[in-house]
Amino acid sequence: EIVMTQSPATLSVSPGERATLSCRASQSVSSYLAWYQQKPGQAPRLLIYDASTRATGIPARFSGSGSGTEFTLTISSLQSEDFAVYYCQQYNNWPPWTFGQGTKVEIK
Amino acid sequence: QLQLQGSGPGLVKPSETLSLTCTVSGGSISSSSYYWGWIRQPPGKGLEWIGSIYYSGNTYYNPSLKSRVTISVDTSKNQFSLKLSSVTAADTAVYYCARQPHITIFGVVTSPSWFDPWGQGTLVTVSS
């Protein structure tokens, strides 16, 4: 099973600032990585797939990068609606499809 | 616009079987392009994939739950269902259903991938 490790657990950022979230895989997942955003009481929403492709309707301030075992989600200028928990998920080696434990982006 | 709606009891007794159904609207569950998955999230914790099913009935299960999980599909009702047996308090979670697209490389369908969209989630509490 591939273990996904996200860091940091919590990221405190001021509105308008850049946020950089990391996701590391225990072995290579090529570019088969997705990112999700989850707000309290809501289901996760797909942001990025194939490591760097934005899903339909996702603003350009969200970008993904990386391959192999190291991945990054960058939010270029945080808006109030971006404060949430973010998860990464690999789909290279399965089953199981596995998620990271999440990074909470909170207001500084 | 594709929508998924989960339904089922919100309270299950320990040792009994949890049963949930996901109804798909705005699209066909019989599409060759997708698997259909169940994912759960214990209160305050992260996401755990439970299993996925194709319209033909082909399934994948999480090895950690495989002995207790059954996922089935009813194409006539555009639904797929989850059964989790012998539940304990550790199975208390929000259960989500979601669509899982195939990856296509140079026109060749390969494997299930990410999850999108998701249903709203059903909180299931295991308690006597």
XYZ file of C-alpha atoms in Angstrom:
236
model
C 0.000 0.000 0.000
C 1.280 3.458 -0.890
C 1.313 5.812 2.077
C 0.673 9.488 1.351
C 2.115 12.000 3.818
C 1.044 15.637 3.767
C 2.804 18.572 5.370
C 2.322 20.687 7.265
C -0.700 19.473 9.203
C -1.843 23.066 9.628
C -0.827 26.105 7.599
C -1.619 29.606 8.863
C -1.800 32.115 6.029
C -3.099 35.662 5.669
C -5.633 36.445 2.938
C -3.869 37.445 -0.268
C -0.744 35.481 0.577
C 0.582 32.364 -1.155
C 0.043 28.925 0.350
C 2.254 25.956 -0.469
C 1.115 22.476 0.549
C 3.208 19.340 0.224
C 2.349 15.703 -0.402
C 4.858 12.871 -0.386
C 4.305 9.307 -1.566
C 6.067 6.308 0.001
C 6.977 5.169 -3.514
C 6.664 6.671 -6.968
C 3.137 7.365 -8.205
C 4.332 8.928 -11.472
C 1.950 11.852 -12.095
C -1.110 9.967 -10.913
C -2.021 12.327 -8.103
C -5.139 14.339 -7.308
C -5.840 17.160 -4.869
C -9.165 17.850 -3.132
C -10.569 20.697 -1.057
C -12.975 20.026 1.785
C -14.880 22.661 3.720
C -16.633 21.926 7.023
C -19.782 19.886 6.562
C -19.183 19.416 2.843
C -17.962 16.637 0.622
C -14.480 16.902 -0.867
C -14.217 18.718 -4.184
C -11.707 17.768 -6.876
C -9.214 20.545 -7.576
C -6.347 18.956 -9.504
C -5.770 15.617 -11.249
C -2.771 14.151 -13.024
C -0.676 16.233 -10.607
C -1.127 19.511 -12.476
C -4.418 19.608 -14.425
C -7.096 21.806 -12.926
C -10.557 20.277 -12.748
C -13.476 22.000 -14.451
C -14.353 25.320 -12.851
C -11.316 25.500 -10.563
C -9.761 28.994 -10.435
C -6.327 29.554 -11.905
C -4.928 30.528 -8.494
C -4.807 26.780 -7.737
C -1.867 24.986 -9.301
C -0.275 21.589 -8.823
C 3.206 20.358 -9.563
C 5.512 17.431 -9.010
C 5.964 13.826 -10.054
C 7.332 10.635 -8.611
C 7.137 10.997 -4.846
C 7.030 14.774 -4.244
C 4.048 16.968 -5.038
C 2.967 20.519 -4.292
C -0.343 22.345 -4.324
C 0.034 26.103 -4.530
C -2.693 28.664 -3.930
C -1.244 31.860 -5.337
C -3.335 34.417 -3.469
C -5.594 33.051 -0.762
C -9.208 34.107 -0.840
C -11.560 33.793 2.111
C -13.287 30.820 0.490
C -9.988 28.906 0.248
C -9.635 28.286 3.971
C -10.339 24.568 4.171
C -8.694 21.174 4.460
C -6.797 19.847 1.451
C -6.144 16.178 0.667
C -3.937 14.457 -1.880
C -4.768 11.040 -3.361
C -2.704 8.643 -5.462
C -4.073 6.410 -8.217
C -0.925 4.774 -9.532
C -0.814 1.658 -7.347
C -4.130 0.165 -6.308
C -6.030 -1.195 -4.615
C -6.174 0.568 -2.340
C -6.467 4.105 -3.664
C -4.984 6.119 -0.800
C -5.301 9.627 0.571
C -3.005 11.827 2.616
C -4.085 12.797 6.110
C -4.868 16.364 5.065
C -3.522 19.889 5.520
C -5.729 22.477 7.149
C -5.287 25.989 5.769
C -6.398 28.481 8.394
C -6.536 32.235 8.637
C -3.474 33.790 10.217
C -25.055 17.724 -14.360
C -24.240 14.452 -12.660
C -25.365 14.149 -9.053
C -24.932 11.399 -6.486
C -27.256 11.010 -3.526
C -26.473 8.633 -0.710
C -29.172 7.222 1.523
C -29.566 4.762 4.357
C -29.938 4.433 8.139
C -28.013 6.890 10.248
C -27.780 4.542 13.219
C -26.605 0.938 13.197
C -26.132 -1.370 16.173
C -22.763 -3.008 16.869
C -22.285 -6.377 15.129
C -25.009 -5.584 12.599
C -24.686 -4.717 8.907
C -24.451 -1.180 7.597
C -26.337 -0.711 4.311
C -26.183 2.369 2.112
C -27.352 3.138 -1.402
C -26.109 5.790 -3.825
C -28.485 6.996 -6.520
C -26.964 8.530 -9.626
C -28.895 11.188 -11.534
C -28.029 13.241 -14.592
C -26.037 10.400 -16.132
C -25.931 6.655 -16.572
C -24.222 4.328 -14.137
C -23.731 2.004 -17.109
C -21.177 4.286 -18.747
C -18.043 2.403 -19.748
C -15.913 5.362 -18.649
C -16.420 5.154 -14.923
C -16.183 3.130 -11.780
C -18.317 4.094 -8.779
C -16.769 4.258 -5.342
C -17.413 4.475 -1.626
C -15.151 6.503 0.653
C -15.595 7.129 4.377
C -14.413 9.743 6.856
C -14.548 9.206 10.631
C -15.465 12.360 12.569
C -12.538 14.777 12.564
C -10.319 12.411 10.575
C -9.151 11.776 7.023
C -10.521 9.914 4.029
C -10.452 6.139 3.556
C -11.366 4.413 0.290
C -13.684 1.453 0.894
C -14.305 -0.003 -2.536
C -15.331 0.608 -6.132
C -17.590 -1.105 -8.659
C -18.026 -1.104 -12.436
C -21.461 -1.332 -14.043
C -20.636 -4.904 -15.055
C -20.263 -5.811 -11.401
C -16.462 -5.913 -11.266
C -15.298 -4.740 -7.856
C -12.207 -3.616 -6.005
C -12.137 -3.574 -2.213
C -9.783 -2.094 0.349
C -7.816 -5.078 1.701
C -8.278 -3.721 5.234
C -12.074 -4.050 4.906
C -12.418 -6.735 2.265
C -13.695 -9.463 4.564
C -16.644 -7.296 5.643
C -17.522 -5.305 2.501
C -19.884 -6.032 -0.353
C -20.584 -3.485 -3.091
C -23.261 -4.150 -5.690
C -24.808 -2.306 -8.623
C -28.357 -2.086 -9.934
C -28.206 -0.597 -13.413
C -32.005 -0.624 -13.794
C -32.273 1.795 -10.870
C -29.023 3.678 -11.601
C -27.849 2.817 -8.111
C -24.960 1.156 -6.368
C -24.895 -0.056 -2.793
C -22.555 -0.715 0.110
C -22.890 -3.345 2.796
C -20.440 -3.456 5.704
C -20.934 -6.314 8.122
C -20.060 -6.802 11.781
C -19.756 -3.084 12.431
C -18.163 -1.587 15.521
C -17.826 1.946 16.833
C -14.723 2.305 14.645
C -17.003 2.214 11.609
C -18.762 5.409 12.678
C -18.121 7.833 9.841
C -19.544 9.952 7.072
C -19.872 7.657 4.066
C -19.488 9.244 0.640
C -20.244 7.853 -2.785
C -18.371 9.199 -5.796
C -17.718 8.643 -9.485
C -14.266 7.393 -10.461
C -13.194 8.035 -14.051
C -10.942 5.716 -15.994
C -7.573 7.027 -17.052
C -7.315 6.965 -20.835
C -3.852 6.953 -22.395
C -3.712 7.424 -26.177
C -7.300 6.272 -26.352
C -6.699 3.145 -24.311
C -8.702 2.769 -21.118
C -6.394 1.796 -18.298
C -7.452 2.145 -14.673
C -9.791 3.956 -12.268
C -8.370 7.175 -10.957
C -9.603 10.176 -8.952
C -13.050 10.761 -7.471
C -15.394 13.351 -8.930
C -18.090 14.301 -8.190
C -18.957 13.236 -4.663
C -22.312 12.752 -3.011
C -23.220 14.834 0.000
C -22.279 12.152 2.507
C -24.285 10.113 5.005
C -23.327 10.079 8.669
C -23.594 6.578 10.065
C -23.222 6.116 13.806
C -22.597 2.677 15.259
C -24.110 2.541 18.715
C -26.436 0.409 20.758
